[in-house]
Short mmCIF file of C-alpha atoms in Angstrom, two decimals:
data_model
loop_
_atom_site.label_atom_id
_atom_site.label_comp_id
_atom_site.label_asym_id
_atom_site.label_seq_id
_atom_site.Cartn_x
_atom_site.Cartn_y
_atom_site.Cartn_z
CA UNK A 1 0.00 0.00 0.00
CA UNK A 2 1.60 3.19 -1.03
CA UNK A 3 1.54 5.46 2.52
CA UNK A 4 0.03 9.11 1.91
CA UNK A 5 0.78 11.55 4.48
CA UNK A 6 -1.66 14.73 5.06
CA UNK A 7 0.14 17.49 6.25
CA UNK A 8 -2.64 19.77 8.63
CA UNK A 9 -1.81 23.80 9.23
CA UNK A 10 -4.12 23.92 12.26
CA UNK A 11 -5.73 27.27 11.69
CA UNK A 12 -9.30 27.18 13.66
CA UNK A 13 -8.23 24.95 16.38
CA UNK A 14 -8.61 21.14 17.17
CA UNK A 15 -11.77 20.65 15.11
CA UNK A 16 -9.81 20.94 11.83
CA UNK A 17 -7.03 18.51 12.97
CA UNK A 18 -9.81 16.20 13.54
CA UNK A 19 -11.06 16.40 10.04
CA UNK A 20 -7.90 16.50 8.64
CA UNK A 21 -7.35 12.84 10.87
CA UNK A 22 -10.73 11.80 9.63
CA UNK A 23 -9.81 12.05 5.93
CA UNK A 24 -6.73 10.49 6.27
CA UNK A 25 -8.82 7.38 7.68
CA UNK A 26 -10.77 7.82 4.85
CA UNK A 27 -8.16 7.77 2.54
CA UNK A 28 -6.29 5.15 3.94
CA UNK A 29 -8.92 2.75 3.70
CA UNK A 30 -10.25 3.35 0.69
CA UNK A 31 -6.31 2.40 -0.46
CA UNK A 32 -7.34 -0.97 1.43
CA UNK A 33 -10.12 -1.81 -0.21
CA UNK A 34 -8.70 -1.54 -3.26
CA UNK A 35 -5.38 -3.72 -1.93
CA UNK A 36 -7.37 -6.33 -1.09
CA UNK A 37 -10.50 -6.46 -3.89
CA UNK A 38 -10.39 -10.26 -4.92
CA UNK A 39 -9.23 -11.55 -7.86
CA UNK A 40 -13.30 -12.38 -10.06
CA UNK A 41 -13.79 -15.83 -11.03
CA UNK A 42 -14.96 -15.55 -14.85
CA UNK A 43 -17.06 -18.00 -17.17
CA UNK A 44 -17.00 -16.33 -20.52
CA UNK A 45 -20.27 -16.87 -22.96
CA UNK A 46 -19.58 -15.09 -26.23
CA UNK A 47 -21.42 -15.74 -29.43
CA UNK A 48 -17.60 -14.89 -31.42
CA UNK A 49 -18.14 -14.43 -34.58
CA UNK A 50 -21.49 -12.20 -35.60
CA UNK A 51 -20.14 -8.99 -34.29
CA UNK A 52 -16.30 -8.45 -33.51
CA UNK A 53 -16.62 -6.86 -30.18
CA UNK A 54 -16.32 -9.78 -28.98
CA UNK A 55 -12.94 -10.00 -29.65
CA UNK A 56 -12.65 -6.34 -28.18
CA UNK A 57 -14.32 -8.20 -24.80
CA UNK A 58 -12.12 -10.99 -24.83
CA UNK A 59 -8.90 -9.29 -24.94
CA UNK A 60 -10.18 -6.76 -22.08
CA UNK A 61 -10.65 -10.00 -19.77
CA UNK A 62 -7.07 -11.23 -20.62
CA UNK A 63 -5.96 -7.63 -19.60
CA UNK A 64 -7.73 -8.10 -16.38
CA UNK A 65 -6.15 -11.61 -15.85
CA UNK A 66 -3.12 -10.13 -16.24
CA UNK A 67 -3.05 -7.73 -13.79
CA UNK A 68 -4.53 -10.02 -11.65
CA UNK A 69 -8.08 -9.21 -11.24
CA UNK A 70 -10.29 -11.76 -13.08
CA UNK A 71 -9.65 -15.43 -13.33
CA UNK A 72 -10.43 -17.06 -16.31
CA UNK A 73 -12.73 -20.25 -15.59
CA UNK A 74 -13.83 -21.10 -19.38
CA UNK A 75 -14.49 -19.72 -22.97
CA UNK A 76 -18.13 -20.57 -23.63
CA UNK A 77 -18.98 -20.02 -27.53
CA UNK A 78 -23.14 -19.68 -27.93
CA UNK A 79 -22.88 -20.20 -31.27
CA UNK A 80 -21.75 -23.56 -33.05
CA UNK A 81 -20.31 -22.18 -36.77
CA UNK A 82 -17.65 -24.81 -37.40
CA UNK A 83 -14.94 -22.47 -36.88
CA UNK A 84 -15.64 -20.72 -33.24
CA UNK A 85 -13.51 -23.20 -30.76
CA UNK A 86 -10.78 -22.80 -32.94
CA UNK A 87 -11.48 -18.78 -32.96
CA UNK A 88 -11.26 -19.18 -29.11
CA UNK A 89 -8.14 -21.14 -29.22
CA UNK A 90 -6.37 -19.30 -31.08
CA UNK A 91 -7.57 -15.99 -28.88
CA UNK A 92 -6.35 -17.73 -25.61
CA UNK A 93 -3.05 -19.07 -27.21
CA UNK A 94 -1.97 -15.91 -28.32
CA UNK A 95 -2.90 -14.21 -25.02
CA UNK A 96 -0.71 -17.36 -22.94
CA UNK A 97 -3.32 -19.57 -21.23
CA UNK A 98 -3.77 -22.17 -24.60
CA UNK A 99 -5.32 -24.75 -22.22
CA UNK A 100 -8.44 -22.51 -20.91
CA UNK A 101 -11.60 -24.36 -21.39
CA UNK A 102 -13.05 -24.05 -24.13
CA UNK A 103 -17.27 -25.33 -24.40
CA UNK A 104 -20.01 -25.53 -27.41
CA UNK A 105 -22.90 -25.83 -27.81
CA UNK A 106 -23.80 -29.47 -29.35
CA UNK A 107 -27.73 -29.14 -29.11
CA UNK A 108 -29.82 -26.28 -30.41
CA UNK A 109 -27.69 -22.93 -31.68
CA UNK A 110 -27.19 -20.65 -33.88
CA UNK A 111 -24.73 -20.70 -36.59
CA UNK A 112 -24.67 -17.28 -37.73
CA UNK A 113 -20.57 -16.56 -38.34
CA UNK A 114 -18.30 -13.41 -39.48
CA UNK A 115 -19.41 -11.62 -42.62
CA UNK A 116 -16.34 -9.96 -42.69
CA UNK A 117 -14.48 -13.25 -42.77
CA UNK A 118 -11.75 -12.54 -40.16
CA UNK A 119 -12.22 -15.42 -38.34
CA UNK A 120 -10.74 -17.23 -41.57
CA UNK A 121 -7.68 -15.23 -41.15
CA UNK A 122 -7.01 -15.71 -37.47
CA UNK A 123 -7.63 -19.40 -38.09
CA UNK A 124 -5.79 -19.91 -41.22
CA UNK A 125 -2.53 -17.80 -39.44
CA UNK A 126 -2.25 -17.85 -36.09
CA UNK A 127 -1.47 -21.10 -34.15
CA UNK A 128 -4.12 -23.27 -32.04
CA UNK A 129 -4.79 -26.80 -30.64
CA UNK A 130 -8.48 -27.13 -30.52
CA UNK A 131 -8.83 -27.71 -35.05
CA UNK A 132 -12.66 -27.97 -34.98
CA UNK A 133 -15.99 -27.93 -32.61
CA UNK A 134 -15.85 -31.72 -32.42
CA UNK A 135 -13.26 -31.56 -30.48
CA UNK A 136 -14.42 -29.13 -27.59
CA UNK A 137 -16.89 -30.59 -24.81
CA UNK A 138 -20.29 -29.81 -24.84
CA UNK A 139 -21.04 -26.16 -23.02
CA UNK A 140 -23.46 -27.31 -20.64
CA UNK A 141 -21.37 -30.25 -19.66
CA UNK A 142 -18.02 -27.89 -19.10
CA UNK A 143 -20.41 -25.36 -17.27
CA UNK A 144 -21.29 -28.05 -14.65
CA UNK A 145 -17.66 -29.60 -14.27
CA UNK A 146 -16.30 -26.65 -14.17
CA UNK A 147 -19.12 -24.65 -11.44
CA UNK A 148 -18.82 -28.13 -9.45
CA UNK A 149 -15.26 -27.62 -7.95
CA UNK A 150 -15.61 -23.51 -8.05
CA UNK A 151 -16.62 -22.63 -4.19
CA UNK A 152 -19.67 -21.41 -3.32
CA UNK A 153 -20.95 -17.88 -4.55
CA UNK A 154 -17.51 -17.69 -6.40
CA UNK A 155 -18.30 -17.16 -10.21
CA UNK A 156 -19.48 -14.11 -12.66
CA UNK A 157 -20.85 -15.55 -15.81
CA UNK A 158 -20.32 -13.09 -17.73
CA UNK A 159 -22.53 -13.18 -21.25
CA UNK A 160 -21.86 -11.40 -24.78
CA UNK A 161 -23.78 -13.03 -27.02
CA UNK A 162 -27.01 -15.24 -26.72
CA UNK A 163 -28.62 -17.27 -23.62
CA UNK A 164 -28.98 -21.04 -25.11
CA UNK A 165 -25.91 -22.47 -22.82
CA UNK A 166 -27.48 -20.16 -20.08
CA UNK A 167 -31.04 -21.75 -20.48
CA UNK A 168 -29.59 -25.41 -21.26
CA UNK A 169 -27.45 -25.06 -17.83
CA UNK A 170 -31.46 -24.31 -16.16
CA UNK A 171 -32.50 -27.44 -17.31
CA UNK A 172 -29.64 -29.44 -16.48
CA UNK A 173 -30.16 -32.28 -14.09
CA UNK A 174 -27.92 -34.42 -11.69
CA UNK A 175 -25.32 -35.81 -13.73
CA UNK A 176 -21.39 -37.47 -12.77
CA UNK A 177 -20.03 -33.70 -12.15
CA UNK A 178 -23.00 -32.52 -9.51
CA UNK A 179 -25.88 -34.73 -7.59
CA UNK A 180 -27.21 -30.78 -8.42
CA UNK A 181 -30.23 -29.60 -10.74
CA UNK A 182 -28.86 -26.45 -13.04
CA UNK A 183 -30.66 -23.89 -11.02
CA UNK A 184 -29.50 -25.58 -7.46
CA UNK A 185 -25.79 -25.57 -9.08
CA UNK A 186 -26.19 -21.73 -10.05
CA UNK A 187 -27.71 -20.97 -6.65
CA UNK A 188 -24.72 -22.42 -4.67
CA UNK A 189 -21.83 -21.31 -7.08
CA UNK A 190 -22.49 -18.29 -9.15
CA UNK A 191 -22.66 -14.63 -7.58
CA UNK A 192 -24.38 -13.17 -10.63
CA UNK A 193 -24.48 -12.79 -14.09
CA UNK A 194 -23.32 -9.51 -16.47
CA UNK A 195 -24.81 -9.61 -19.90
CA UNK A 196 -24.87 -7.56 -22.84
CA UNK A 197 -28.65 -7.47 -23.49
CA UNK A 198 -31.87 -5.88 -24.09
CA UNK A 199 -32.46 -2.13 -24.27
CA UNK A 200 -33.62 -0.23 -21.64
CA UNK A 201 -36.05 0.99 -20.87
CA UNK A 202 -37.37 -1.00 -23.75
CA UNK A 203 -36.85 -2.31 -27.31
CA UNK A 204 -35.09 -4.61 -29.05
CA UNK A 205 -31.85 -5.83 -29.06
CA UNK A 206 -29.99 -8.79 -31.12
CA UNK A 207 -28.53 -10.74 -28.34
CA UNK A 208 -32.24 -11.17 -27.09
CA UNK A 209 -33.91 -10.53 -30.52
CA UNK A 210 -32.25 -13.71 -32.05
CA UNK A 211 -33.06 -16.06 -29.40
CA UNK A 212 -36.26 -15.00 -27.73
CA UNK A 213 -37.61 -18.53 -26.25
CA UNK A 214 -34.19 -18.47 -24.34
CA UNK A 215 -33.58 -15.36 -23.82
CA UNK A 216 -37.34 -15.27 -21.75
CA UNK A 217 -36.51 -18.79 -20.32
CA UNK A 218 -32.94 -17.23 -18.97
CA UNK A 219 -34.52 -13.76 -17.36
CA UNK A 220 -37.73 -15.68 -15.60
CA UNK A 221 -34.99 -18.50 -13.85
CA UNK A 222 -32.19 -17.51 -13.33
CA UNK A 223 -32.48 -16.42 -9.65
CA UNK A 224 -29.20 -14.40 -8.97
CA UNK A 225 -28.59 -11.25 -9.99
CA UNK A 226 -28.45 -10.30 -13.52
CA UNK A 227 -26.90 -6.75 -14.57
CA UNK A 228 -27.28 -5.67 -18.16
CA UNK A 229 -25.57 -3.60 -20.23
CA UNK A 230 -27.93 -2.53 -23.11
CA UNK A 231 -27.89 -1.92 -26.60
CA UNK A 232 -27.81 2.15 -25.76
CA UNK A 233 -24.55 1.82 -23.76
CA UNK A 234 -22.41 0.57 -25.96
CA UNK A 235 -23.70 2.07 -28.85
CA UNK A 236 -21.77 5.59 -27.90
CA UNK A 237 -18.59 4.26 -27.30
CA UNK A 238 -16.33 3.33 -30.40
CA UNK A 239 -13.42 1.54 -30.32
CA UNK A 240 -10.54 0.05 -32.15
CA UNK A 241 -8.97 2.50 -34.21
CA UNK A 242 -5.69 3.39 -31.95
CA UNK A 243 -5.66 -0.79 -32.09
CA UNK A 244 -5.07 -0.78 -35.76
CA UNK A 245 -2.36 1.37 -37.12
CA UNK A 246 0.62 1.10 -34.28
CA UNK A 247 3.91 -0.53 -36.04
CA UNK A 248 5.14 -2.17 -32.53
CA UNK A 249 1.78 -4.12 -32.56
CA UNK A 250 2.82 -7.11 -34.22
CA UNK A 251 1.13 -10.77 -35.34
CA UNK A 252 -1.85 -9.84 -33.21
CA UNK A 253 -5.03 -11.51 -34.06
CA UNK A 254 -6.66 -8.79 -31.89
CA UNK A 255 -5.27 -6.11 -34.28
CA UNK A 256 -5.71 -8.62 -37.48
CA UNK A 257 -9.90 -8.83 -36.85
CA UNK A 258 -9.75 -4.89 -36.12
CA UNK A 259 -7.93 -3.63 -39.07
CA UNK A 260 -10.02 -6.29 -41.52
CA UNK A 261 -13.27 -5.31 -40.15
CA UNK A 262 -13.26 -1.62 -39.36
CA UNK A 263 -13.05 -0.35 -43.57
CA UNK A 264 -15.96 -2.80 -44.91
CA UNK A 265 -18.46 -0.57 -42.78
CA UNK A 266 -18.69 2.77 -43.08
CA UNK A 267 -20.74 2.97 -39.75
CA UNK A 268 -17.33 1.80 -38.22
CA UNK A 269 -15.33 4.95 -39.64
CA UNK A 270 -14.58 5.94 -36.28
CA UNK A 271 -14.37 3.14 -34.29
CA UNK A 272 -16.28 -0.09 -33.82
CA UNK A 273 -19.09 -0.19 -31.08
CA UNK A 274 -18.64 -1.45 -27.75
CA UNK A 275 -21.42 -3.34 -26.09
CA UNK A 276 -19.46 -6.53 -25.57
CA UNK A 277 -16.02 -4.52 -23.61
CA UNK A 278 -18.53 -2.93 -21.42
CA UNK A 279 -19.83 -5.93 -19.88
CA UNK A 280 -16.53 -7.38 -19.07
CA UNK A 281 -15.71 -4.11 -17.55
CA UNK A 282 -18.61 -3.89 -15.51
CA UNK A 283 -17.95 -8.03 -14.50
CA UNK A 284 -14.72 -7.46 -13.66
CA UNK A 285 -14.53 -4.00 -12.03
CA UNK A 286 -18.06 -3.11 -10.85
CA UNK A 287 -20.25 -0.46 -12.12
CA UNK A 288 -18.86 2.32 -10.04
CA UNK A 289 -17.89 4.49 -11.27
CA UNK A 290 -19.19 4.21 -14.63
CA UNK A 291 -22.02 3.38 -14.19
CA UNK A 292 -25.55 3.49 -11.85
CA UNK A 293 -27.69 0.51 -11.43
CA UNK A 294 -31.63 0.60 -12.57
CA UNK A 295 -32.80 -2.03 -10.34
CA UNK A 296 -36.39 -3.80 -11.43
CA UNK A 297 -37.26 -6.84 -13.89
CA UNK A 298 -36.88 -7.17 -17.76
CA UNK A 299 -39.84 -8.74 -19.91
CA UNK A 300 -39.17 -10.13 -23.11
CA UNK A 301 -42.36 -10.93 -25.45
CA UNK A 302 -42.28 -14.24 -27.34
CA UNK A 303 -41.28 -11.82 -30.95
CA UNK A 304 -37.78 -10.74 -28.71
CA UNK A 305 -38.84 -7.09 -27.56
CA UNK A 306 -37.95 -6.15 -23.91
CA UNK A 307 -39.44 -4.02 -21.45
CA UNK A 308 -39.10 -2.81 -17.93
CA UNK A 309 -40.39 -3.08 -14.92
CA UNK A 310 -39.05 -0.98 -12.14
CA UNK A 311 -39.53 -2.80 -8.76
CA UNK A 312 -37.75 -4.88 -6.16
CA UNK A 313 -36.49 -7.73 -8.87
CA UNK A 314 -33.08 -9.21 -8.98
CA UNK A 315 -32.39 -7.42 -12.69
CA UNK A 316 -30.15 -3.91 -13.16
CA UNK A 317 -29.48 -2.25 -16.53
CA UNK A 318 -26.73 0.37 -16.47
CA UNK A 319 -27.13 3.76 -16.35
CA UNK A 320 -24.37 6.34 -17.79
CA UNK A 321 -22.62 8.02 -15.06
CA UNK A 322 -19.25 9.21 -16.36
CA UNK A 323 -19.13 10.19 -20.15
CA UNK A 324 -19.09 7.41 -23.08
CA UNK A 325 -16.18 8.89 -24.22
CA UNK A 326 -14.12 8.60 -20.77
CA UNK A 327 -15.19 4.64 -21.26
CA UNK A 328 -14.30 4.87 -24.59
CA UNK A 329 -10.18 5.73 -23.93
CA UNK A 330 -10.57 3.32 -21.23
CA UNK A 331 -11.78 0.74 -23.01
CA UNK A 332 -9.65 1.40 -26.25
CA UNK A 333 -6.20 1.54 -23.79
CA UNK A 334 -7.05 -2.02 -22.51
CA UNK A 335 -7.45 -3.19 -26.42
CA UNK A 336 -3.91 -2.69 -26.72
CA UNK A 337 -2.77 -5.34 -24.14
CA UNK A 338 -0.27 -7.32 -25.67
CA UNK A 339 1.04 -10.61 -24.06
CA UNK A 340 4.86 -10.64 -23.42
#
């Protein structure tokens, strides 16, 4: 802890040495808080691959793991397009932790993959284990070996893409990793969930949109907390372009999917969007102080459109605090990490 010493002119008398001791309490446990904030135990859901925030998100949470403040517990892909394990491999071997769990889904998902076709690239150049989807364990399974072992009210699921792993994991039974049901297994080992969804107060978002039977199944039973970051929050912060032109960025696959992506849209001229980063930021670090916290329940109709209902509920949606574009540098200074 890095000692801070307050130097008091006592002008009006003991009562202003006594503030001045106050704040330095203040101050000097606030610097303890912060020493001693525990490192987050992470299960990543991404649907990698429509959208390439994604890989934006991903490379925040290796930042984080870095420096010692999240703990990567599995890479969960949502989607099942026949390259997206080896996407994820390749992410988490370039970042230094090749033999992170990596889950998909093997029932019911979507396939929906890059139009841009970077995923091609990363595959076809960078270097990676896991070759196809085949060879990566179903998501529910990995979800219950891996929240098994995990102590109790340990894990942040954090979610960037859509809910069918989420609402498979519900209606999970006993099986040879857990004599738990799915929601008895999330009630004992998961502190809450983060997910880029919905928009609030109401609309429609893709994330929700795409999947609406799950999406609804997720919201109504999932029974811990569930903070959202919605479509509007991410949709005034752009990232990516500092990523792409540096010269002492080299053979990044984070920089590759950037600098491929960002010219084939025009809506991307000055930076990709950023709903994906946010949540990891928010999973990782907390709202504060970003962010304040709408508390109340979302409703999703059976045709994907959410709503809100403000009451006592165990959903939040973000509310801007500090300026987009002060989330924005933050968020586009943790893009470049590079591994050493």
């Amino acid at each position: 802890m890095i000692k801070r010493f307050l130097i008091c002119f006592v002008v009006g008398g003991m009562g202003l040495m006594a503030a001045c001791s106050n704040k330095q309490q203040k101050q000097n446990q606030q610097e303890k808080t912060r020493d001693s904030v525990a490192t987050v135990n992470v299960i990543f859901d991404t649907d990698m691959g429509p959208d390439y925030d994604d890989v934006g998100a991903i490379t925040l949470l290796h930042y984080y793991e870095n420096q010692g403040k999240a703990n990567i517990l599995a890479t969960m892909a949502s989607t099942k397009y026949p390259r997206v394990a080896a996407v994820l491999n390749v992410l988490n071997t370039y970042f230094k932790k090749p033999d992170i769990p990596i889950g998909v889904p093997k029932g019911d998902a979507l396939t929906t993959a890059d139009w841009q076709h970077w995923s091609d690239t990363l595959v076809a150049k960078y270097p990676h284990k896991i070759k196809s989807n085949d060879e990566a364990p179903d998501a529910v399974k990995l979800y219950r070996k891996i929240l098994s072992v995990q102590p109790d009210s340990s894990v942040t699921i954090i979610t960037v893409g859509f809910f069918n792993n989420i609402a498979d994991l519900l209606k999970s039974k006993a099986d040879e990793y857990s004599p738990l049901t799915g929601p008895q297994l999330i009630e004992k080992k998961v502190i809450k969930m983060v997910s880029m969804a919905g928009k609030f107060p109401s609309g429609r978002e893709f994330n929700v949109d795409e999947q609406p039977a799950a999406s609804k199944y997720v919201f109504e039973n999932f029974n811990k907390p569930i903070i959202f970051s919605g479509y509007e929050i991410g949709a005034k912060i752009f990232t990516g372009l500092p990523l792409i032109n540096p010269k002492e960025i080299k053979n990044s696959p984070v920089q590759d999917v950037f600098r491929i992506s960002i010219p084939m849209a025009d809506e991307d001229s000055i930076g990709r969007k950023s709903w994906d980063q946010t949540a990891v930021l928010v999973g990782v670090n907390g709202h504060e102080p970003y962010y304040k916290l709408q508390q109340g329940t979302i409703k999703v109709t059976d045709g994907g459109e959410n709503s809100w209902v403000k009451n006592n509920g165990n959903h939040y949606y973000l509310i801007e605090k500090q300026s987009p574009k002060e989330v924005e540098k933050l968020i586009n200074d943790m893009m470049m990490y590079q591994p050493k």
